[in-house]
Amino acid sequence: MDTSTPTVPARPSMTRAERDRLTSDLRMACMRISRRVRFESTAPVAPHQFSVLVRLEERPRTPKELARTEKVSAPSMTRTVAGLVAAGLVARADDPTDGRSVILSLTPEGRRTIREIRRRRDQWFAARLEGLTDDERALLASATLLLERVAAE
Amino acid sequence: MDTSTPTVPARPSMTRAERDRLTSDLRMACMRISRRVRFESTAPVAPHQFSVLVRLEERPRTPKELARTEKVSAPSMTRTVAGLVAAGLVARADDPTDGRSVILSLTPEGRRTIREIRRRRDQWFAARLEGLTDDERALLASATLLLERVAAE
DNA sequence: TATTGTTATACTCTATAACTATA
DNA sequence: TATAGTTATAGAGTATAACAATA
């Protein structure tokens, strides 16, 4: 895939007002799309549960680590994890090096659940992108690379 | 503002796999930015309250209308609205044509609150866009128009 | 003594069911 | 009888404080 900065016609520098406008318009567009995806697609687990599944998709983590990254209290995470374990989506294991800790990881069913939720969300969004031309899609593909860079900072 | 489709170099049609990839990558990028904006910027009102303020910014509405658009029950909206009225952000008025209805609208303080929240969110996002070149910003400005079109459908 | 995780308790947002007032 | 809104009550997620087990 082409990861270089896309070629666009030369333009004069943006004014401060134009930059502010871009910031606000782009942010609101992203948040509106996010909201609509959440509203229009149903999910088998609640948003805060899905968020934990995605964290565990990257690698196994402790409840404390999850509480910190998800910005919730330890007792809240205890509760959330308990629900995911009860649903068979997350597995608990003792930490062999520290008797106080537990190590949480995704079960195969947990991975399937993530895939299913992404599939539903993409399905809704894909229908909205149907009406675009190839050029418009190419432009959005280039923009996606920039957005990913911005979000990763 | 230029609302026409931006000029980009001619490219061959995307394959189905490329379209699927764009759908998923762009959706996830938007959702990740949305999440980070929500996490990184504090707000004087809760998310569900802010959402109601934005609906009322467009025009006055009844509680029933708000419950429907926000996808919550009528009693939930009663509670949310009560909080906003108590905070001085929303005003209640009797409907002169229907004694059962109440008409909700933003107070000046409610409008100030919306502006303040947007300012904080933009502030965070603007810092992330600082590192981009003018060409990259121009590309994102074009993409924003497409995203707005997509989200509006 | 500090740290990990849980339990106890309370507050908020959510829902459904029942109630009041008006059409 | 139907509709707009509220009140009653309960379930789920969140928090802080207190506790248990381990380092």
PDB file of N, CA and C (backbone and C1' of nucleotides) in Angstrom, chain D:
ATOM      1  P    DT D   1     -62.678   2.280  26.225  1.00  0.00           P
ATOM      2  O5'  DT D   1     -61.585   3.264  25.562  1.00  0.00           O
ATOM      3  C5'  DT D   1     -61.817   3.584  24.185  1.00  0.00           C
ATOM      4  C4'  DT D   1     -60.750   4.512  23.691  1.00  0.00           C
ATOM      5  C3'  DT D   1     -59.320   4.031  23.963  1.00  0.00           C
ATOM      6  O3'  DT D   1     -58.658   3.953  22.721  1.00  0.00           O
ATOM      7  C1'  DT D   1     -59.571   6.326  24.539  1.00  0.00           C
ATOM      8  P    DA D   2     -57.164   3.517  22.612  1.00  0.00           P
ATOM      9  O5'  DA D   2     -56.414   4.913  22.476  1.00  0.00           O
ATOM     10  C5'  DA D   2     -56.760   5.776  21.401  1.00  0.00           C
ATOM     11  C4'  DA D   2     -55.829   6.980  21.384  1.00  0.00           C
ATOM     12  C3'  DA D   2     -54.347   6.631  21.565  1.00  0.00           C
ATOM     13  O3'  DA D   2     -53.582   7.468  20.705  1.00  0.00           O
ATOM     14  C1'  DA D   2     -55.024   8.103  23.280  1.00  0.00           C
ATOM     15  P    DT D   3     -51.998   7.361  20.660  1.00  0.00           P
ATOM     16  O5'  DT D   3     -51.540   8.647  21.477  1.00  0.00           O
ATOM     17  C5'  DT D   3     -51.980   9.919  21.057  1.00  0.00           C
ATOM     18  C4'  DT D   3     -51.379  10.994  21.941  1.00  0.00           C
ATOM     19  C3'  DT D   3     -49.880  10.809  22.208  1.00  0.00           C
ATOM     20  O3'  DT D   3     -49.264  12.077  22.040  1.00  0.00           O
ATOM     21  C1'  DT D   3     -51.040  11.016  24.253  1.00  0.00           C
ATOM     22  P    DA D   4     -47.655  12.263  22.212  1.00  0.00           P
ATOM     23  O5'  DA D   4     -47.506  13.062  23.582  1.00  0.00           O
ATOM     24  C5'  DA D   4     -47.997  14.386  23.674  1.00  0.00           C
ATOM     25  C4'  DA D   4     -47.512  15.050  24.945  1.00  0.00           C
ATOM     26  C3'  DA D   4     -46.029  14.835  25.240  1.00  0.00           C
ATOM     27  O3'  DA D   4     -45.490  16.054  25.755  1.00  0.00           O
ATOM     28  C1'  DA D   4     -47.335  13.883  26.989  1.00  0.00           C
ATOM     29  P    DG D   5     -43.935  16.131  26.137  1.00  0.00           P
ATOM     30  O5'  DG D   5     -43.915  15.717  27.658  1.00  0.00           O
ATOM     31  C5'  DG D   5     -44.585  16.565  28.613  1.00  0.00           C
ATOM     32  C4'  DG D   5     -44.662  15.873  29.950  1.00  0.00           C
ATOM     33  C3'  DG D   5     -43.321  15.444  30.541  1.00  0.00           C
ATOM     34  O3'  DG D   5     -42.967  16.354  31.579  1.00  0.00           O
ATOM     35  C1'  DG D   5     -45.053  13.830  30.897  1.00  0.00           C
ATOM     36  P    DT D   6     -41.728  16.063  32.559  1.00  0.00           P
ATOM     37  O5'  DT D   6     -42.356  15.201  33.744  1.00  0.00           O
ATOM     38  C5'  DT D   6     -43.501  15.702  34.435  1.00  0.00           C
ATOM     39  C4'  DT D   6     -43.957  14.712  35.501  1.00  0.00           C
ATOM     40  C3'  DT D   6     -42.860  14.311  36.482  1.00  0.00           C
ATOM     41  O3'  DT D   6     -43.330  14.568  37.797  1.00  0.00           O
ATOM     42  C1'  DT D   6     -43.956  12.392  35.606  1.00  0.00           C
ATOM     43  P    DT D   7     -42.393  14.387  39.067  1.00  0.00           P
ATOM     44  O5'  DT D   7     -42.795  12.938  39.612  1.00  0.00           O
ATOM     45  C5'  DT D   7     -44.119  12.692  40.078  1.00  0.00           C
ATOM     46  C4'  DT D   7     -44.289  11.231  40.475  1.00  0.00           C
ATOM     47  C3'  DT D   7     -43.233  10.703  41.446  1.00  0.00           C
ATOM     48  O3'  DT D   7     -43.905   9.947  42.458  1.00  0.00           O
ATOM     49  C1'  DT D   7     -43.358   9.294  39.562  1.00  0.00           C
ATOM     50  P    DA D   8     -43.121   9.238  43.630  1.00  0.00           P
ATOM     51  O5'  DA D   8     -43.054   7.718  43.148  1.00  0.00           O
ATOM     52  C5'  DA D   8     -44.262   7.002  42.883  1.00  0.00           C
ATOM     53  C4'  DA D   8     -43.980   5.497  42.758  1.00  0.00           C
ATOM     54  C3'  DA D   8     -42.905   4.966  43.716  1.00  0.00           C
ATOM     55  O3'  DA D   8     -43.303   3.670  44.179  1.00  0.00           O
ATOM     56  C1'  DA D   8     -42.240   4.563  41.480  1.00  0.00           C
ATOM     57  P    DT D   9     -42.431   2.917  45.338  1.00  0.00           P
ATOM     58  O5'  DT D   9     -41.470   1.980  44.480  1.00  0.00           O
ATOM     59  C5'  DT D   9     -42.048   1.067  43.541  1.00  0.00           C
ATOM     60  C4'  DT D   9     -40.981   0.398  42.712  1.00  0.00           C
ATOM     61  C3'  DT D   9     -39.731  -0.048  43.490  1.00  0.00           C
ATOM     62  O3'  DT D   9     -39.601  -1.453  43.347  1.00  0.00           O
ATOM     63  C1'  DT D   9     -39.144   1.010  41.467  1.00  0.00           C
ATOM     64  P    DA D  10     -38.445  -2.276  44.089  1.00  0.00           P
ATOM     65  O5'  DA D  10     -37.511  -2.695  42.864  1.00  0.00           O
ATOM     66  C5'  DA D  10     -38.121  -3.234  41.686  1.00  0.00           C
ATOM     67  C4'  DA D  10     -37.096  -3.355  40.583  1.00  0.00           C
ATOM     68  C3'  DA D  10     -35.738  -3.925  41.016  1.00  0.00           C
ATOM     69  O3'  DA D  10     -35.288  -4.839  40.035  1.00  0.00           O
ATOM     70  C1'  DA D  10     -35.432  -1.857  39.951  1.00  0.00           C
ATOM     71  P    DG D  11     -34.090  -5.795  40.292  1.00  0.00           P
ATOM     72  O5'  DG D  11     -33.082  -5.404  39.123  1.00  0.00           O
ATOM     73  C5'  DG D  11     -33.520  -5.477  37.764  1.00  0.00           C
ATOM     74  C4'  DG D  11     -32.448  -4.934  36.834  1.00  0.00           C
ATOM     75  C3'  DG D  11     -31.033  -5.446  37.131  1.00  0.00           C
ATOM     76  O3'  DG D  11     -30.336  -5.639  35.902  1.00  0.00           O
ATOM     77  C1'  DG D  11     -31.064  -3.099  37.320  1.00  0.00           C
ATOM     78  P    DA D  12     -28.924  -6.366  35.905  1.00  0.00           P
ATOM     79  O5'  DA D  12     -27.927  -5.169  35.517  1.00  0.00           O
ATOM     80  C5'  DA D  12     -28.131  -4.517  34.269  1.00  0.00           C
ATOM     81  C4'  DA D  12     -27.160  -3.361  34.131  1.00  0.00           C
ATOM     82  C3'  DA D  12     -25.708  -3.723  34.474  1.00  0.00           C
ATOM     83  O3'  DA D  12     -24.849  -3.144  33.501  1.00  0.00           O
ATOM     84  C1'  DA D  12     -26.409  -1.883  35.774  1.00  0.00           C
ATOM     85  P    DG D  13     -23.276  -3.360  33.581  1.00  0.00           P
ATOM     86  O5'  DG D  13     -22.750  -1.909  33.991  1.00  0.00           O
ATOM     87  C5'  DG D  13     -22.939  -0.827  33.089  1.00  0.00           C
ATOM     88  C4'  DG D  13     -22.270   0.419  33.630  1.00  0.00           C
ATOM     89  C3'  DG D  13     -20.818   0.206  34.066  1.00  0.00           C
ATOM     90  O3'  DG D  13     -20.010   1.303  33.627  1.00  0.00           O
ATOM     91  C1'  DG D  13     -22.095   1.012  35.882  1.00  0.00           C
ATOM     92  P    DT D  14     -18.457   1.361  33.939  1.00  0.00           P
ATOM     93  O5'  DT D  14     -18.343   2.366  35.167  1.00  0.00           O
ATOM     94  C5'  DT D  14     -18.670   3.743  34.995  1.00  0.00           C
ATOM     95  C4'  DT D  14     -18.729   4.428  36.332  1.00  0.00           C
ATOM     96  C3'  DT D  14     -17.516   4.201  37.212  1.00  0.00           C
ATOM     97  O3'  DT D  14     -16.512   5.163  36.982  1.00  0.00           O
ATOM     98  C1'  DT D  14     -19.548   4.103  38.462  1.00  0.00           C
ATOM     99  P    DA D  15     -15.180   5.129  37.853  1.00  0.00           P
ATOM    100  O5'  DA D  15     -15.553   5.652  39.312  1.00  0.00           O
ATOM    101  C5'  DA D  15     -16.065   6.972  39.492  1.00  0.00           C
ATOM    102  C4'  DA D  15     -16.370   7.221  40.967  1.00  0.00           C
ATOM    103  C3'  DA D  15     -15.200   6.898  41.883  1.00  0.00           C
ATOM    104  O3'  DA D  15     -14.589   8.086  42.380  1.00  0.00           O
ATOM    105  C1'  DA D  15     -17.201   5.820  42.653  1.00  0.00           C
ATOM    106  P    DT D  16     -13.204   7.918  43.174  1.00  0.00           P
ATOM    107  O5'  DT D  16     -13.635   7.711  44.697  1.00  0.00           O
ATOM    108  C5'  DT D  16     -14.566   8.595  45.315  1.00  0.00           C
ATOM    109  C4'  DT D  16     -14.846   8.143  46.741  1.00  0.00           C
ATOM    110  C3'  DT D  16     -13.595   7.871  47.585  1.00  0.00           C
ATOM    111  O3'  DT D  16     -13.841   8.285  48.925  1.00  0.00           O
ATOM    112  C1'  DT D  16     -14.864   5.891  47.433  1.00  0.00           C
ATOM    113  P    DA D  17     -12.705   8.193  50.063  1.00  0.00           P
ATOM    114  O5'  DA D  17     -13.124   6.881  50.861  1.00  0.00           O
ATOM    115  C5'  DA D  17     -14.428   6.795  51.430  1.00  0.00           C
ATOM    116  C4'  DA D  17     -14.534   5.547  52.277  1.00  0.00           C
ATOM    117  C3'  DA D  17     -13.290   5.215  53.107  1.00  0.00           C
ATOM    118  O3'  DA D  17     -13.707   4.728  54.378  1.00  0.00           O
ATOM    119  C1'  DA D  17     -13.763   3.413  51.660  1.00  0.00           C
ATOM    120  P    DA D  18     -12.647   4.218  55.481  1.00  0.00           P
ATOM    121  O5'  DA D  18     -12.790   2.629  55.414  1.00  0.00           O
ATOM    122  C5'  DA D  18     -14.096   2.047  55.490  1.00  0.00           C
ATOM    123  C4'  DA D  18     -13.987   0.542  55.374  1.00  0.00           C
ATOM    124  C3'  DA D  18     -12.851  -0.073  56.209  1.00  0.00           C
ATOM    125  O3'  DA D  18     -13.317  -1.289  56.783  1.00  0.00           O
ATOM    126  C1'  DA D  18     -12.602  -0.686  53.943  1.00  0.00           C
ATOM    127  P    DC D  19     -12.356  -2.161  57.777  1.00  0.00           P
ATOM    128  O5'  DC D  19     -11.935  -3.404  56.876  1.00  0.00           O
ATOM    129  C5'  DC D  19     -12.941  -4.336  56.482  1.00  0.00           C
ATOM    130  C4'  DC D  19     -12.371  -5.340  55.500  1.00  0.00           C
ATOM    131  C3'  DC D  19     -11.178  -6.142  56.024  1.00  0.00           C
ATOM    132  O3'  DC D  19     -11.507  -7.524  56.072  1.00  0.00           O
ATOM    133  C1'  DC D  19     -10.803  -5.347  53.813  1.00  0.00           C
ATOM    134  P    DA D  20     -10.381  -8.571  56.618  1.00  0.00           P
ATOM    135  O5'  DA D  20      -9.810  -9.183  55.252  1.00  0.00           O
ATOM    136  C5'  DA D  20     -10.700  -9.829  54.329  1.00  0.00           C
ATOM    137  C4'  DA D  20      -9.890 -10.575  53.284  1.00  0.00           C
ATOM    138  C3'  DA D  20      -8.744 -11.412  53.852  1.00  0.00           C
ATOM    139  O3'  DA D  20      -8.690 -12.673  53.213  1.00  0.00           O
ATOM    140  C1'  DA D  20      -7.887  -9.722  52.389  1.00  0.00           C
ATOM    141  P    DA D  21      -7.550 -13.738  53.609  1.00  0.00           P
ATOM    142  O5'  DA D  21      -6.432 -13.465  52.505  1.00  0.00           O
ATOM    143  C5'  DA D  21      -6.777 -13.606  51.138  1.00  0.00           C
ATOM    144  C4'  DA D  21      -5.578 -13.301  50.278  1.00  0.00           C
ATOM    145  C3'  DA D  21      -4.297 -14.025  50.706  1.00  0.00           C
ATOM    146  O3'  DA D  21      -3.690 -14.600  49.566  1.00  0.00           O
ATOM    147  C1'  DA D  21      -3.891 -11.707  50.530  1.00  0.00           C
ATOM    148  P    DT D  22      -2.345 -15.532  49.694  1.00  0.00           P
ATOM    149  O5'  DT D  22      -1.170 -14.573  49.208  1.00  0.00           O
ATOM    150  C5'  DT D  22      -1.259 -14.008  47.910  1.00  0.00           C
ATOM    151  C4'  DT D  22      -0.243 -12.914  47.756  1.00  0.00           C
ATOM    152  C3'  DT D  22       1.210 -13.345  48.020  1.00  0.00           C
ATOM    153  O3'  DT D  22       1.906 -13.258  46.791  1.00  0.00           O
ATOM    154  C1'  DT D  22       0.695 -11.213  48.954  1.00  0.00           C
ATOM    155  P    DA D  23       3.531 -13.445  46.745  1.00  0.00           P
ATOM    156  O5'  DA D  23       4.065 -11.970  46.993  1.00  0.00           O
ATOM    157  C5'  DA D  23       3.604 -10.945  46.126  1.00  0.00           C
ATOM    158  C4'  DA D  23       4.539  -9.733  46.171  1.00  0.00           C
ATOM    159  C3'  DA D  23       6.013 -10.080  46.332  1.00  0.00           C
ATOM    160  O3'  DA D  23       6.760  -9.325  45.402  1.00  0.00           O
ATOM    161  C1'  DA D  23       5.281  -8.698  48.147  1.00  0.00           C
TER     162       DA D  23
END
